[in-house]
Amino acid sequence: APAPPPARHLFSDPAEVEALRGNLLAWYDRCKRDLPWRALAATEPDANRRGYAVWVSEIMLQQTQVATVIDYYNRWMQKWPTLQALAQASLEEVNELWAGLGYYSRGKRLQQAARKVVSELAGRMPRTAEDLQKLLPGVGRYTAGAIASISYGQATGVVDGNVIRVLCRLRCIGANSSSPAVIDHLWDMANVLVDSSRPGDFNQALMELGATVCVPKAPLCGECPVKQHCQAWRRKLFGKPLPVPDVEDCGVGDCPLCPPATEPWDSSLGVTNFPRKAAKKPPRVMRTATCVLERRGCHGAPEYLIVQRPNSGLLAGLWEFPSLPLAQDLQEETERKELADHLQAWMGQPVAAKSLQFIGEVIHIFSHIHQTYVVYSLHLDGDMTLDPALSPSRWVTEDEFHASAVSTAMKKV
Ligand code: SF4
């Protein structure tokens, strides 16, 4: 069996754990934000409805700010106050209510899972984190723990981005916070810390602390209710962590939870030395040829051809000018020829490569892709018949183009 982590990365003193719980919960009782799902979870006698309400709020809160979610949550619960009501809704209705919240698959999955609870589980929400995760599509370990602890009082911890930050600071964990070893350790810590008499409040308190006090860039350590338990804070104040080991980082290079020996504690960063993330992978470099195909519309105004992207992958379902990903390091002549062949498929007639006019290059950075669009234009004298067997396509005026579902990158083009 692997050796247990060094004591400085653990909560092994029961008296300290008890004190931390007490301080955190007292702070939460005083300072917690007033949120509609909290009010419902605290007062709703129907356990099924409590679970449903927390579930809806947790799914909406993934990737989205609390302030944005409140209005959506209230409208959702008004329209579908129960699982049964949601199970009867159409996907179109769900998408309409979700419009503007982003990541549309979340709403769809929520509704599919509600249908499953109604049709396969006799309308009864699973009551433990293990069953929630196993039985509900779209419910992962964090969401399952949140629903089970907040709605059903199960003493199970949760680890989300806020909890990762707080725990890494409390225990000076400086190894890559997304590595499996660190994540496993954080779940173990969360399960040790959770207060068995108020698990839902404790978990929300830990997340609330991360969201409002132990924030990423400028944490408010002076106001922090658990600062006396925080190794990062001690280290910032006194230059050493507590309990004081002989060396500042345990077994430099060997400890799976300490900062790597190559990136030691940086005193100018203070507590924000923690958590550490792995260096981001450099973005993928891509080059795409695109053609702004223009014709004279029936009222004389220019019109442009746009085509729809596939329903999965990058920019799924959005519209763009006919485009073709290119291999790297092609000669301009070859790029032009490949684009001409690609356009021929759309136009049903040969396109001379030399008729494509080079306009320029547009660079757009997606989160993980450094994309260069090589932009050409082509003016059509006559009309052309679009092949209905290809992806959906249509001619649009400039105004219609801007009102269509096109990406920012295409607007730049
Ligand atoms: Fe976070 Fe500072 Fe509190 Fe430590 S003392 S938990 S770093 S806010």
XYZ file of C-alpha atoms and ligand atoms in Angstrom:
421
model
C 0.000 0.000 0.000
C 1.264 3.525 -0.706
C 2.618 5.386 2.318
C 0.086 7.792 3.915
C 0.629 11.471 3.046
C 2.752 13.516 5.471
C 0.804 14.914 8.427
C 0.983 18.495 7.227
C -1.314 17.591 4.314
C -3.909 15.893 6.538
C -6.568 16.770 9.066
C -5.545 14.187 11.616
C -6.221 16.045 14.860
C -9.908 15.504 15.835
C -9.879 18.604 18.053
C -8.701 20.766 15.183
C -11.320 19.292 12.833
C -14.032 19.991 15.392
C -12.870 23.584 15.824
C -12.686 24.163 12.084
C -16.224 22.839 11.583
C -17.548 25.062 14.368
C -15.840 28.196 13.055
C -16.906 27.581 9.488
C -20.539 26.831 10.323
C -20.811 29.827 12.651
C -19.496 32.042 9.856
C -21.901 30.467 7.361
C -24.871 31.064 9.654
C -23.876 34.725 9.897
C -22.768 35.469 6.351
C -24.361 33.066 3.884
C -25.948 34.465 0.774
C -29.713 34.258 0.521
C -30.334 31.965 -2.454
C -33.716 30.559 -3.535
C -32.611 26.904 -3.687
C -31.174 27.188 -0.181
C -34.471 28.503 1.142
C -36.371 25.671 -0.524
C -33.931 22.967 0.654
C -34.247 24.264 4.220
C -38.038 24.476 4.368
C -39.542 22.008 1.872
C -41.019 18.981 3.696
C -41.214 16.822 0.545
C -37.803 15.091 0.250
C -38.288 14.386 -3.441
C -38.887 18.038 -4.188
C -35.898 19.090 -2.063
C -33.680 16.777 -4.090
C -35.136 18.015 -7.363
C -34.627 21.683 -6.449
C -30.997 21.201 -5.426
C -30.363 19.140 -8.528
C -31.748 21.849 -10.838
C -29.686 24.529 -9.094
C -26.481 22.462 -9.200
C -26.813 21.713 -12.914
C -27.512 25.379 -13.675
C -24.543 26.481 -11.554
C -22.074 24.375 -13.560
C -20.088 26.886 -15.662
C -22.465 29.721 -14.724
C -22.383 32.533 -12.147
C -24.821 32.494 -9.210
C -26.211 35.931 -10.139
C -27.180 34.686 -13.610
C -28.664 31.435 -12.382
C -31.165 32.903 -9.868
C -33.650 34.174 -12.455
C -33.437 31.003 -14.562
C -33.866 28.843 -11.491
C -36.943 30.771 -10.333
C -38.583 30.587 -13.754
C -37.752 26.905 -14.087
C -39.217 25.991 -10.703
C -42.310 28.052 -11.421
C -42.872 26.307 -14.741
C -41.880 22.783 -13.588
C -42.189 22.668 -9.797
C -41.791 18.878 -9.698
C -39.897 16.116 -11.447
C -43.176 14.867 -12.851
C -43.915 18.253 -14.427
C -40.450 18.401 -15.984
C -40.773 14.868 -17.319
C -43.840 15.975 -19.285
C -42.206 19.046 -20.832
C -41.001 19.020 -24.440
C -37.332 19.537 -25.311
C -38.367 22.651 -27.232
C -39.826 24.165 -24.029
C -36.709 23.229 -22.076
C -34.455 24.849 -24.691
C -36.603 27.973 -24.750
C -36.308 28.414 -20.976
C -32.595 27.586 -21.067
C -31.895 30.104 -23.879
C -29.032 32.383 -22.879
C -27.718 30.128 -20.097
C -25.305 28.334 -22.476
C -24.188 24.708 -22.627
C -27.593 23.596 -23.828
C -26.959 19.896 -23.304
C -27.325 20.491 -19.552
C -31.040 21.274 -19.828
C -31.633 18.363 -22.149
C -29.869 15.911 -19.833
C -31.757 17.206 -16.807
C -35.023 16.571 -18.572
C -33.956 13.104 -19.757
C -32.937 12.185 -16.225
C -36.264 13.459 -14.832
C -38.065 11.199 -17.324
C -35.946 8.290 -16.163
C -36.818 8.918 -12.499
C -40.504 9.004 -13.370
C -40.550 6.011 -15.694
C -37.950 3.719 -14.103
C -37.699 4.736 -10.454
C -41.400 5.228 -9.716
C -40.853 8.991 -9.477
C -38.603 8.694 -6.411
C -35.224 10.463 -6.423
C -32.326 8.236 -5.314
C -31.324 9.261 -1.761
C -27.587 8.549 -1.557
C -24.641 10.018 -3.431
C -23.706 6.559 -4.714
C -27.190 5.897 -6.165
C -27.594 9.409 -7.538
C -24.334 9.086 -9.434
C -25.120 5.565 -10.600
C -28.728 6.086 -11.638
C -29.037 9.657 -12.944
C -27.484 10.531 -16.315
C -25.440 13.732 -16.154
C -24.969 13.516 -12.353
C -21.266 13.173 -11.464
C -19.549 12.687 -8.129
C -19.746 16.344 -7.103
C -23.428 16.868 -8.008
C -24.394 13.575 -6.360
C -22.610 14.575 -3.143
C -24.206 18.009 -3.172
C -27.752 16.667 -3.636
C -27.302 13.878 -1.063
C -25.791 16.106 1.615
C -27.968 19.200 1.110
C -31.306 17.484 0.436
C -31.017 14.223 2.351
C -28.486 14.914 5.093
C -25.973 12.279 3.989
C -22.578 12.949 5.604
C -20.599 12.947 2.403
C -18.087 15.558 1.256
C -17.995 17.495 -2.018
C -15.078 18.751 -4.084
C -15.612 21.487 -6.649
C -13.293 24.260 -7.857
C -13.899 26.382 -4.750
C -13.278 23.470 -2.387
C -10.084 22.540 -4.240
C -8.742 26.056 -3.698
C -9.663 26.215 0.001
C -8.341 22.744 0.878
C -5.107 23.190 -1.074
C -4.466 26.392 0.878
C -5.516 24.968 4.232
C -3.018 22.145 3.812
C -0.351 23.652 1.512
C -1.025 21.231 -1.319
C 1.071 22.500 -4.196
C 1.169 19.514 -6.541
C -0.909 19.794 -9.723
C -4.474 20.137 -8.394
C -5.995 18.282 -11.323
C -3.789 15.209 -10.944
C -5.613 12.037 -9.815
C -3.414 11.736 -6.687
C -4.334 15.244 -5.516
C -8.010 14.926 -6.433
C -8.299 11.629 -4.541
C -6.622 13.192 -1.534
C -8.973 16.184 -1.610
C -12.035 13.901 -1.683
C -10.624 11.997 1.296
C -10.124 15.286 3.145
C -13.614 16.537 2.271
C -15.075 13.305 3.645
C -13.054 13.611 6.851
C -14.029 17.237 7.371
C -17.761 17.113 6.611
C -19.892 17.710 9.693
C -22.181 14.732 10.217
C -24.872 16.741 11.993
C -25.070 19.454 9.289
C -23.431 17.974 6.173
C -25.335 20.079 3.641
C -24.600 23.321 5.466
C -20.970 22.353 5.969
C -20.453 21.617 2.275
C -22.177 24.823 1.252
C -20.103 26.736 3.804
C -16.845 25.391 2.372
C -17.929 26.305 -1.168
C -19.214 29.691 -0.010
C -15.869 30.410 1.653
C -14.117 29.695 -1.638
C -16.579 31.819 -3.593
C -16.546 34.871 -1.336
C -13.428 34.898 0.916
C -10.800 32.434 -0.258
C -11.081 33.728 -3.813
C -8.459 32.969 -6.479
C -6.490 36.210 -6.766
C -6.847 38.337 -3.652
C -8.203 36.193 -0.803
C -9.498 38.040 2.253
C -7.416 36.095 4.766
C -7.889 38.734 7.477
C -11.660 38.017 7.472
C -11.361 34.280 7.067
C -13.122 32.204 9.756
C -10.637 29.328 9.402
C -7.385 31.231 9.127
C -6.039 29.717 12.328
C -6.264 26.311 10.612
C -4.681 27.469 7.383
C -1.130 26.332 6.671
C -0.741 28.665 3.704
C -1.713 31.650 5.851
C 0.715 30.556 8.596
C 3.426 30.124 6.083
C 2.802 33.551 4.651
C 2.898 35.126 8.126
C 5.745 33.180 9.687
C 7.556 31.772 6.685
C 6.872 28.215 7.800
C 3.902 25.885 7.731
C 2.393 24.425 10.897
C 2.810 21.860 12.317
C 6.390 22.872 11.639
C 8.270 20.139 9.855
C 12.021 20.127 9.688
C 11.998 21.258 6.128
C 9.632 23.678 4.458
C 8.368 21.188 1.905
C 8.265 17.587 2.974
C 10.820 15.451 1.221
C 11.292 17.859 -1.706
C 10.727 15.972 -4.915
C 9.245 12.898 -3.185
C 6.060 14.206 -1.672
C 3.182 13.722 -4.121
C 1.300 16.679 -2.584
C 4.037 19.332 -2.272
C 4.934 21.802 -5.014
C 7.409 20.269 -7.456
C 11.044 20.935 -6.505
C 11.383 22.958 -9.694
C 8.613 25.374 -8.623
C 9.105 25.991 -4.895
C 7.161 28.393 -2.678
C 7.268 31.920 -4.082
C 6.978 34.366 -1.191
C 5.698 37.142 -3.453
C 2.565 35.041 -4.126
C 1.703 34.319 -0.478
C -1.290 32.002 -0.078
C -1.954 32.104 -3.818
C 0.988 29.722 -4.210
C -1.849 27.214 -3.815
C -3.467 25.581 -5.668
C -1.147 24.873 -8.585
C -2.336 23.780 -11.953
C -0.445 21.891 -14.621
C 0.870 24.135 -17.359
C -1.746 24.394 -20.074
C -1.061 22.443 -23.220
C -0.099 24.787 -26.029
C -3.072 25.368 -28.335
C -3.411 23.277 -31.477
C -2.414 25.277 -34.551
C -4.930 25.056 -37.386
C -5.238 26.657 -40.807
C -8.528 26.804 -42.645
C -9.290 28.152 -46.106
C -12.612 29.955 -46.326
C -14.398 31.573 -49.239
C -16.829 34.463 -49.131
C -18.986 33.535 -52.091
C -21.028 36.490 -53.297
C -23.888 36.855 -55.757
C -26.239 39.650 -56.718
C -29.567 38.983 -54.961
C -32.975 39.502 -56.577
C -33.173 43.091 -55.259
C -29.662 43.869 -56.436
C -28.100 43.692 -52.968
C -25.150 41.342 -52.552
C -25.832 37.986 -50.919
C -23.387 35.513 -49.404
C -23.459 31.743 -49.107
C -23.355 30.275 -45.599
C -23.390 26.586 -44.728
C -24.153 24.804 -41.476
C -21.488 22.975 -39.476
C -22.103 19.416 -38.251
C -24.176 18.904 -35.095
C -21.208 17.818 -33.011
C -17.675 19.036 -32.454
C -16.335 22.571 -32.457
C -18.995 25.267 -33.114
C -21.600 22.527 -33.595
C -24.589 23.605 -35.677
C -23.314 27.140 -36.293
C -23.191 28.685 -39.772
C -20.051 29.693 -41.695
C -18.709 30.557 -45.147
C -17.719 27.391 -47.026
C -14.480 26.372 -45.337
C -11.861 23.688 -45.599
C -9.250 22.721 -42.971
C -5.789 22.712 -44.539
C -2.664 20.706 -43.883
C 0.212 22.778 -42.472
C 2.869 24.282 -44.720
C 1.017 24.084 -48.030
C 2.084 26.371 -50.854
C -0.450 29.118 -51.583
C -1.120 27.609 -54.972
C -2.050 24.252 -53.424
C -4.276 25.889 -50.801
C -6.105 27.750 -53.529
C -6.524 24.598 -55.609
C -7.896 22.604 -52.654
C -10.382 25.352 -51.827
C -11.485 25.533 -55.482
C -12.136 21.767 -55.486
C -14.090 22.079 -52.244
C -16.238 24.876 -53.685
C -16.929 22.853 -56.784
C -18.780 20.345 -54.614
C -21.075 23.148 -53.396
C -21.543 24.849 -56.725
C -21.892 21.778 -58.920
C -19.622 23.373 -61.506
C -15.879 23.693 -61.914
C -14.190 26.590 -60.112
C -10.905 27.917 -61.495
C -8.386 28.288 -58.692
C -7.138 31.553 -60.152
C -10.631 33.077 -59.984
C -10.411 33.044 -56.161
C -9.265 36.389 -54.903
C -7.038 36.306 -51.820
C -8.292 38.819 -49.254
C -6.120 38.219 -46.205
C -5.715 36.127 -43.080
C -7.798 36.231 -39.912
C -6.515 34.800 -36.663
C -8.927 33.616 -34.020
C -8.014 31.972 -30.716
C -10.437 29.360 -29.434
C -9.756 28.012 -25.931
C -7.544 25.210 -27.269
C -7.036 26.081 -30.943
C -5.012 28.792 -32.619
C -6.944 29.107 -35.853
C -5.875 31.003 -38.948
C -8.537 31.550 -41.601
C -7.108 32.137 -45.059
C -9.815 34.233 -46.650
C -10.690 34.288 -50.348
C -13.620 35.792 -52.185
C -15.415 34.838 -55.349
C -18.092 36.856 -57.170
C -20.625 34.822 -59.117
C -22.018 36.278 -62.332
C -24.916 33.891 -62.694
C -26.835 31.843 -60.152
C -25.993 28.391 -58.893
C -28.088 25.510 -57.650
C -27.255 24.343 -54.173
C -27.031 20.602 -53.734
C -29.638 19.576 -51.116
C -27.636 16.395 -50.406
C -24.881 18.502 -48.829
C -25.095 20.236 -45.431
C -27.855 22.853 -45.048
C -26.889 26.080 -46.822
C -28.503 29.408 -47.688
C -27.886 32.814 -49.213
C -28.010 35.758 -46.817
C -27.645 39.512 -47.039
C -25.061 41.152 -44.809
C -27.717 42.015 -42.204
C -29.095 38.489 -42.269
C -25.574 37.134 -41.869
C -25.080 39.132 -38.675
C -28.455 37.968 -37.308
C -27.661 34.302 -38.004
C -26.042 31.777 -35.655
C -22.498 32.500 -36.815
C -19.376 32.448 -34.671
C -17.320 35.494 -33.737
C -14.529 34.100 -35.915
C -16.783 34.157 -39.000
C -17.850 37.708 -38.217
C -14.176 38.659 -38.248
C -13.809 36.923 -41.625
Fe -8.027 30.947 2.213
Fe -6.670 32.860 3.449
Fe -8.648 31.543 4.687
Fe -6.363 30.320 4.170
S -6.659 32.081 5.536
S -8.414 29.490 3.839
S -5.826 31.233 2.222
S -8.838 32.918 2.909
